[in-house]
Coordinates of C-alpha atoms in Angstrom, one line a residue:
M1 CA 85.7 -104.2 -140.0
D2 CA 84.3 -102.8 -136.9
F3 CA 80.9 -103.4 -135.7
K4 CA 79.9 -99.8 -137.0
D5 CA 81.1 -100.3 -140.6
L6 CA 79.4 -103.5 -140.5
V7 CA 76.0 -102.7 -139.9
Q8 CA 76.4 -99.3 -142.3
Q9 CA 77.2 -102.0 -144.7
L10 CA 74.1 -103.7 -143.9
G11 CA 72.1 -100.4 -144.8
N12 CA 73.7 -100.2 -148.0
R13 CA 73.1 -103.3 -149.0
A14 CA 69.2 -103.3 -148.2
V15 CA 68.7 -100.6 -150.3
K16 CA 70.7 -102.0 -153.2
L17 CA 68.8 -105.5 -153.1
K18 CA 65.2 -103.9 -152.5
D19 CA 63.9 -104.2 -156.0
S20 CA 65.1 -107.9 -156.3
V21 CA 64.0 -108.9 -152.7
N22 CA 60.2 -109.7 -153.0
T23 CA 59.1 -112.4 -150.8
E24 CA 59.3 -112.7 -146.9
E25 CA 61.7 -115.7 -147.1
A26 CA 63.9 -113.9 -149.5
T27 CA 63.9 -110.8 -147.0
K28 CA 64.9 -113.2 -144.4
N29 CA 68.1 -114.6 -146.3
A30 CA 69.0 -111.2 -147.8
Y31 CA 68.6 -109.0 -144.6
I32 CA 67.9 -110.8 -141.0
M33 CA 70.4 -113.6 -141.5
P34 CA 73.1 -111.3 -142.1
F35 CA 72.1 -108.8 -139.5
I36 CA 72.0 -112.0 -137.1
Q37 CA 75.6 -112.6 -138.2
A38 CA 76.2 -109.2 -137.5
L39 CA 75.5 -109.5 -133.8
G40 CA 78.3 -112.1 -133.5
Y41 CA 75.8 -115.5 -133.7
D42 CA 76.2 -118.3 -136.0
V43 CA 73.0 -118.6 -138.0
F44 CA 73.9 -122.0 -139.0
N45 CA 74.5 -123.4 -135.4
P46 CA 71.4 -124.5 -133.5
A47 CA 73.0 -123.9 -130.2
E48 CA 73.1 -120.1 -131.1
V49 CA 70.2 -119.6 -133.7
I50 CA 67.1 -121.8 -134.1
P51 CA 64.9 -121.1 -137.5
E52 CA 61.0 -121.8 -136.9
F53 CA 61.7 -122.0 -133.3
V54 CA 58.1 -123.9 -131.9
A55 CA 56.6 -121.3 -129.2
D56 CA 53.1 -123.3 -128.3
L57 CA 50.3 -121.2 -127.7
G58 CA 47.8 -123.2 -125.3
I59 CA 45.7 -125.0 -127.3
K60 CA 47.3 -123.8 -130.4
Q61 CA 50.2 -125.8 -131.0
G62 CA 53.1 -125.8 -133.5
E63 CA 53.3 -122.0 -133.7
K64 CA 56.6 -120.9 -134.7
V65 CA 58.4 -117.9 -134.5
D66 CA 60.9 -117.1 -137.4
Y67 CA 64.1 -117.3 -135.3
A68 CA 65.4 -117.5 -131.8
I69 CA 68.7 -116.6 -130.6
L70 CA 70.0 -118.5 -127.5
R71 CA 72.1 -118.1 -124.6
D72 CA 72.8 -120.9 -122.2
G73 CA 70.7 -123.2 -123.9
Q74 CA 67.4 -120.4 -123.6
P75 CA 65.6 -118.6 -125.8
T76 CA 66.8 -114.9 -125.2
I77 CA 65.9 -112.8 -128.3
L78 CA 62.7 -114.0 -130.6
I79 CA 62.2 -112.6 -134.0
E80 CA 59.7 -112.0 -136.0
C81 CA 60.2 -111.5 -140.0
K82 CA 58.0 -109.7 -142.3
W83 CA 58.6 -108.7 -146.0
H84 CA 60.7 -105.7 -146.5
G85 CA 57.5 -104.0 -148.2
A86 CA 55.1 -104.8 -145.3
A87 CA 54.2 -102.4 -142.8
L88 CA 55.1 -103.6 -139.1
D89 CA 52.2 -102.2 -137.1
V90 CA 49.7 -105.2 -137.5
F91 CA 52.0 -107.9 -136.5
N92 CA 53.2 -106.7 -133.0
S93 CA 50.5 -109.0 -131.6
Q94 CA 51.9 -112.1 -133.1
L95 CA 55.0 -111.5 -131.6
F96 CA 53.4 -110.6 -128.1
R97 CA 51.7 -114.1 -128.1
Y98 CA 55.3 -115.8 -128.6
F99 CA 57.0 -113.8 -126.2
H100 CA 54.2 -114.8 -123.3
T101 CA 54.9 -118.2 -123.9
T102 CA 58.8 -118.4 -123.7
K103 CA 61.5 -117.5 -121.3
A104 CA 62.9 -114.7 -123.9
K105 CA 63.9 -111.6 -122.6
F106 CA 63.5 -109.6 -125.9
G107 CA 61.1 -109.7 -129.1
L108 CA 62.3 -108.2 -132.3
L109 CA 59.7 -107.4 -135.3
T110 CA 61.7 -106.2 -138.5
N111 CA 60.9 -106.4 -142.3
G112 CA 65.1 -106.0 -142.6
F113 CA 64.6 -102.3 -143.1
E114 CA 62.9 -101.0 -139.7
Y115 CA 63.8 -102.7 -136.5
R116 CA 61.6 -102.5 -133.3
F117 CA 62.9 -104.2 -130.1
Y118 CA 60.2 -105.0 -127.5
T119 CA 60.7 -106.3 -123.8
D120 CA 58.5 -106.3 -120.7
L121 CA 59.1 -103.0 -118.9
M122 CA 55.5 -102.3 -117.7
E123 CA 54.6 -105.7 -116.4
A124 CA 56.6 -108.7 -115.8
N125 CA 56.6 -111.6 -118.6
K126 CA 54.2 -109.8 -120.7
M127 CA 55.5 -108.1 -123.8
D128 CA 55.0 -104.1 -123.9
E129 CA 52.7 -102.8 -126.7
K130 CA 55.3 -100.1 -128.1
P131 CA 58.8 -101.0 -128.6
F132 CA 61.5 -99.3 -126.4
F133 CA 63.9 -98.9 -129.3
T134 CA 63.3 -98.7 -133.2
F135 CA 65.6 -97.9 -136.0
N136 CA 66.1 -98.0 -139.7
I137 CA 68.9 -99.7 -140.8
T138 CA 69.4 -97.3 -144.0
D139 CA 69.7 -94.4 -141.7
L140 CA 71.1 -95.0 -138.7
R141 CA 72.7 -92.4 -136.2
E142 CA 75.6 -92.8 -134.1
N143 CA 73.8 -93.4 -130.8
Q144 CA 71.5 -96.1 -132.3
I145 CA 74.9 -98.0 -133.5
E146 CA 75.7 -98.0 -129.8
E147 CA 72.4 -99.3 -128.6
I148 CA 72.2 -102.1 -131.2
K149 CA 76.0 -103.1 -130.2
K150 CA 74.7 -103.9 -126.7
F151 CA 72.7 -107.0 -128.4
H152 CA 76.0 -108.2 -130.0
K153 CA 77.2 -112.1 -128.6
N154 CA 80.1 -110.5 -127.1
Y155 CA 78.9 -107.4 -125.1
Y156 CA 75.2 -108.7 -124.4
D157 CA 74.1 -108.1 -121.0
H158 CA 70.5 -108.2 -120.1
D159 CA 70.6 -106.1 -117.0
T160 CA 72.7 -103.3 -118.9
I161 CA 70.1 -103.4 -121.7
V162 CA 66.9 -103.0 -119.7
S163 CA 68.6 -100.2 -117.4
T164 CA 68.7 -98.1 -120.4
A165 CA 65.4 -99.7 -122.1
T166 CA 63.0 -97.7 -120.1
E167 CA 64.9 -94.2 -120.8
L168 CA 65.0 -95.0 -124.2
K169 CA 61.4 -95.7 -124.6
Y170 CA 60.6 -92.5 -122.8
L171 CA 63.2 -90.5 -124.8
N172 CA 61.7 -91.7 -128.2
E173 CA 58.0 -90.6 -127.3
L174 CA 59.4 -87.5 -125.5
K175 CA 61.1 -86.7 -129.3
N176 CA 58.1 -87.7 -130.9
L177 CA 55.7 -85.5 -129.1
I178 CA 57.9 -82.5 -129.2
H179 CA 58.2 -82.8 -132.8
T180 CA 54.2 -83.1 -133.0
E181 CA 54.0 -79.9 -130.7
L182 CA 56.7 -77.9 -132.7
N183 CA 54.7 -78.7 -135.9
N184 CA 51.3 -78.3 -134.3
P185 CA 51.0 -76.9 -131.1
S186 CA 48.3 -78.5 -128.9
E187 CA 45.9 -76.3 -127.1
N188 CA 46.9 -76.8 -123.7
L189 CA 50.5 -75.8 -124.8
V190 CA 49.4 -72.8 -126.6
R191 CA 47.4 -72.0 -123.6
H192 CA 50.2 -72.5 -121.3
F193 CA 52.5 -70.0 -123.3
A194 CA 49.6 -67.4 -123.6
K195 CA 48.6 -67.4 -120.1
Q196 CA 52.5 -66.6 -119.2
I197 CA 52.4 -63.1 -121.3
Y198 CA 48.6 -62.2 -121.9
S199 CA 46.7 -60.7 -119.4
G200 CA 43.0 -61.0 -120.8
A201 CA 40.9 -63.8 -121.1
I202 CA 42.0 -66.6 -123.7
T203 CA 39.2 -66.4 -126.1
S204 CA 39.0 -68.5 -129.6
R205 CA 40.5 -65.4 -131.2
V206 CA 43.2 -65.1 -129.0
L207 CA 43.8 -68.9 -129.0
E208 CA 44.2 -68.5 -132.7
Q209 CA 46.4 -65.9 -132.7
F210 CA 48.9 -67.5 -130.2
T211 CA 48.6 -70.8 -131.9
N212 CA 50.4 -68.8 -134.9
L213 CA 52.8 -67.0 -132.8
T214 CA 53.9 -70.4 -130.8
K215 CA 54.7 -72.1 -134.1
K216 CA 56.4 -68.9 -135.3
S217 CA 58.6 -68.1 -132.1
T218 CA 59.6 -71.7 -131.6
S219 CA 60.8 -72.0 -135.4
Q220 CA 63.0 -68.7 -135.0
Y221 CA 64.1 -69.8 -131.6
I222 CA 65.4 -73.2 -132.9
S223 CA 66.7 -71.0 -136.1
D224 CA 68.6 -68.9 -133.8
L225 CA 70.2 -71.7 -131.6
I226 CA 71.5 -73.7 -135.0
T227 CA 72.9 -70.4 -136.4
D228 CA 74.7 -69.8 -132.9
R229 CA 76.4 -73.2 -132.9
L230 CA 77.3 -72.8 -136.8
K231 CA 78.8 -69.6 -136.2
I232 CA 81.0 -71.3 -133.1
A233 CA 81.7 -74.2 -135.5
L234 CA 82.5 -72.0 -138.5
V235 CA 85.0 -70.0 -136.3
K236 CA 86.7 -73.2 -135.2
E237 CA 86.9 -74.2 -138.8
T238 CA 88.6 -70.9 -139.8
E239 CA 91.1 -71.3 -137.3
L240 CA 92.0 -74.9 -138.2
R241 CA 92.0 -73.6 -142.0
H242 CA 94.5 -70.7 -141.0
K243 CA 97.0 -73.6 -139.3
E244 CA 96.9 -76.1 -142.6
P245 CA 99.5 -75.5 -145.9
E246 CA 97.5 -73.6 -148.5
P247 CA 96.4 -76.0 -151.3
V248 CA 97.8 -75.9 -154.7
V249 CA 94.8 -74.5 -156.9
K250 CA 94.5 -74.7 -160.7
A251 CA 94.9 -71.1 -162.3
E252 CA 90.9 -70.7 -163.0
E253 CA 90.1 -71.9 -159.5
S254 CA 92.6 -69.3 -157.9
R255 CA 89.8 -66.3 -158.6
V256 CA 87.3 -68.2 -156.6
V257 CA 87.0 -67.1 -152.9
T258 CA 84.7 -68.9 -150.4
T259 CA 83.2 -66.4 -148.1
G260 CA 82.6 -66.8 -144.4
E261 CA 78.8 -66.2 -145.4
E262 CA 78.8 -69.0 -147.9
L263 CA 80.3 -71.4 -145.4
E264 CA 77.7 -70.5 -142.9
A265 CA 75.1 -71.1 -145.4
F266 CA 76.6 -74.8 -146.1
Y267 CA 76.5 -75.4 -142.3
I268 CA 72.6 -74.4 -142.0
I269 CA 71.6 -76.6 -145.0
K270 CA 74.0 -79.6 -143.4
S271 CA 72.2 -79.1 -140.4
I272 CA 69.0 -79.0 -141.7
L273 CA 69.3 -82.4 -144.1
R274 CA 71.5 -84.4 -141.3
N275 CA 68.3 -86.1 -140.2
Q276 CA 67.7 -87.4 -143.6
I277 CA 71.1 -88.6 -144.3
D278 CA 74.9 -88.7 -143.4
A279 CA 76.0 -85.2 -143.0
E280 CA 79.3 -86.5 -144.4
R281 CA 77.7 -86.8 -147.7
I282 CA 76.8 -83.2 -148.1
V283 CA 79.6 -81.1 -149.7
Y284 CA 79.6 -77.7 -151.3
R285 CA 81.6 -76.8 -154.8
D286 CA 82.3 -72.9 -155.0
A287 CA 82.5 -71.4 -158.4
Q288 CA 82.6 -67.7 -159.8
S289 CA 78.7 -67.5 -160.4
Y290 CA 77.5 -69.5 -157.8
F291 CA 77.7 -71.7 -154.5
A292 CA 76.8 -75.5 -154.9
I293 CA 75.3 -77.8 -152.3
L294 CA 75.8 -81.6 -153.9
L295 CA 75.0 -84.9 -152.6
D296 CA 78.0 -87.5 -152.6
D297 CA 80.2 -84.5 -153.9
N298 CA 78.5 -85.3 -157.3
N299 CA 77.4 -82.3 -159.7
R300 CA 74.5 -84.5 -161.2
K301 CA 73.2 -84.5 -157.4
T302 CA 72.8 -80.9 -157.0
I303 CA 70.5 -80.1 -153.8
C304 CA 70.7 -76.3 -154.5
R305 CA 72.7 -73.6 -155.4
L306 CA 73.4 -70.1 -153.6
Q307 CA 74.3 -66.5 -154.8
L308 CA 75.2 -64.4 -151.9
S309 CA 77.3 -61.9 -153.3
G310 CA 76.0 -58.6 -153.7
N311 CA 72.7 -56.9 -152.6
K312 CA 70.5 -59.3 -154.0
K313 CA 70.8 -63.1 -152.5
S314 CA 69.0 -66.4 -153.8
I315 CA 68.4 -69.9 -153.4
H316 CA 68.2 -71.9 -156.6
L317 CA 66.0 -74.9 -155.4
M318 CA 66.3 -78.2 -157.2
D319 CA 63.1 -79.9 -156.1
T320 CA 60.4 -79.1 -159.2
D321 CA 62.6 -79.9 -162.2
K322 CA 66.1 -80.4 -163.5
K323 CA 66.1 -76.6 -163.9
G324 CA 64.9 -75.8 -160.7
E325 CA 63.7 -72.8 -159.2
K326 CA 65.2 -69.3 -158.1
Q327 CA 63.9 -67.8 -154.8
E328 CA 65.1 -64.4 -153.5
I329 CA 66.2 -64.3 -149.8
S330 CA 67.1 -61.3 -147.6
N331 CA 69.8 -63.1 -145.6
I332 CA 70.8 -66.7 -145.2
N333 CA 68.7 -67.3 -142.2
G334 CA 66.1 -67.3 -145.2
I335 CA 67.2 -70.6 -146.4
Y336 CA 65.2 -72.1 -143.3
Q337 CA 61.8 -71.5 -144.7
F338 CA 63.1 -74.0 -147.8
A339 CA 64.0 -76.6 -145.1
A340 CA 61.2 -78.8 -146.1
R341 CA 61.9 -78.5 -150.1
L342 CA 65.4 -79.4 -149.3
I343 CA 64.7 -82.3 -147.5
K344 CA 62.3 -83.2 -150.6
T345 CA 65.0 -82.8 -152.9
V346 CA 67.7 -85.0 -151.0
E347 CA 64.6 -87.8 -150.9
N348 CA 64.3 -87.7 -154.6
L349 CA 67.7 -88.0 -155.2
E350 CA 67.9 -91.0 -153.0
K351 CA 65.2 -92.6 -154.8
S352 CA 66.8 -92.0 -158.1
V353 CA 70.1 -93.6 -156.9
V354 CA 67.7 -96.7 -156.0
Q355 CA 65.9 -96.6 -159.4
G356 CA 69.1 -96.3 -160.9
E357 CA 68.5 -92.7 -162.7
V358 CA 71.7 -91.0 -161.1
V359 CA 74.9 -92.4 -162.7
N360 CA 78.2 -91.2 -160.8

């Protein structure tokens, strides 16, 4: 099993065991130790991993960090663990104290689901207040798996990690800032744009007007950008389909024709949801009367249904109840206005899986 499959397996395991892991000690055994093993370290070899590592704090003797990963006999990664239901924000100061008293190069604060990596980018031998790398093991992206792999015993190189840590730190902070500005543009950003195109004084009324315009224009720009890329992907997929042999279909399925518009709608929904779940889990099923978007190719996990033939087009949203809610759209770009509700539907389906409500 390669490293990618291994860490993804840990994410699936975390979800399955969540309801039965009720203490910090259980979190260590069920989540943290398997993660350390996935990094190539023998958790039962004290030359590699020391549990309850002593990190004396001045006059406070006997202070212990949950795990220390050793290289060449010295602690290189300190790991502080919390119960998976605990928020981590209030515990980074504890790890900060441990980091300061050892020769460790990295600190890891985790509850088994969320992992936060720290180092000393701002001041030597003093752990930064903010992590340079964070991830949720149940929602991993390809680039995150590559970053985790750098901490593996076989690939670990301190200088390599530090060289990318600064970029990771600021990249994440910029992404969060962009997300905030796109959803709620700050006054400075609105004024910056308004001054480029409006010659009059920026009064409070003008500022309010341009705040709304900024939100709309950024939303439309992103939608157009995604649509353009989807069209390119659609053309490529169509070309590939033409090269492949025609599949054998049942008689009742032969009357179903998947249109280019339906495929484009599918890719729009896939792009909306790809940051929530693995995009490969999103599939479509075409029927004579509707075009369904499903999670895990399971008709009991319907995300939405689309009716795009004829003059009247509509999307059937499934987030309110089992019957759902039908909304008319003028064209497939109208799907974007329901992005939040589609995301909510997937979140509810995922919760149902954890609670055992959805059966394949």
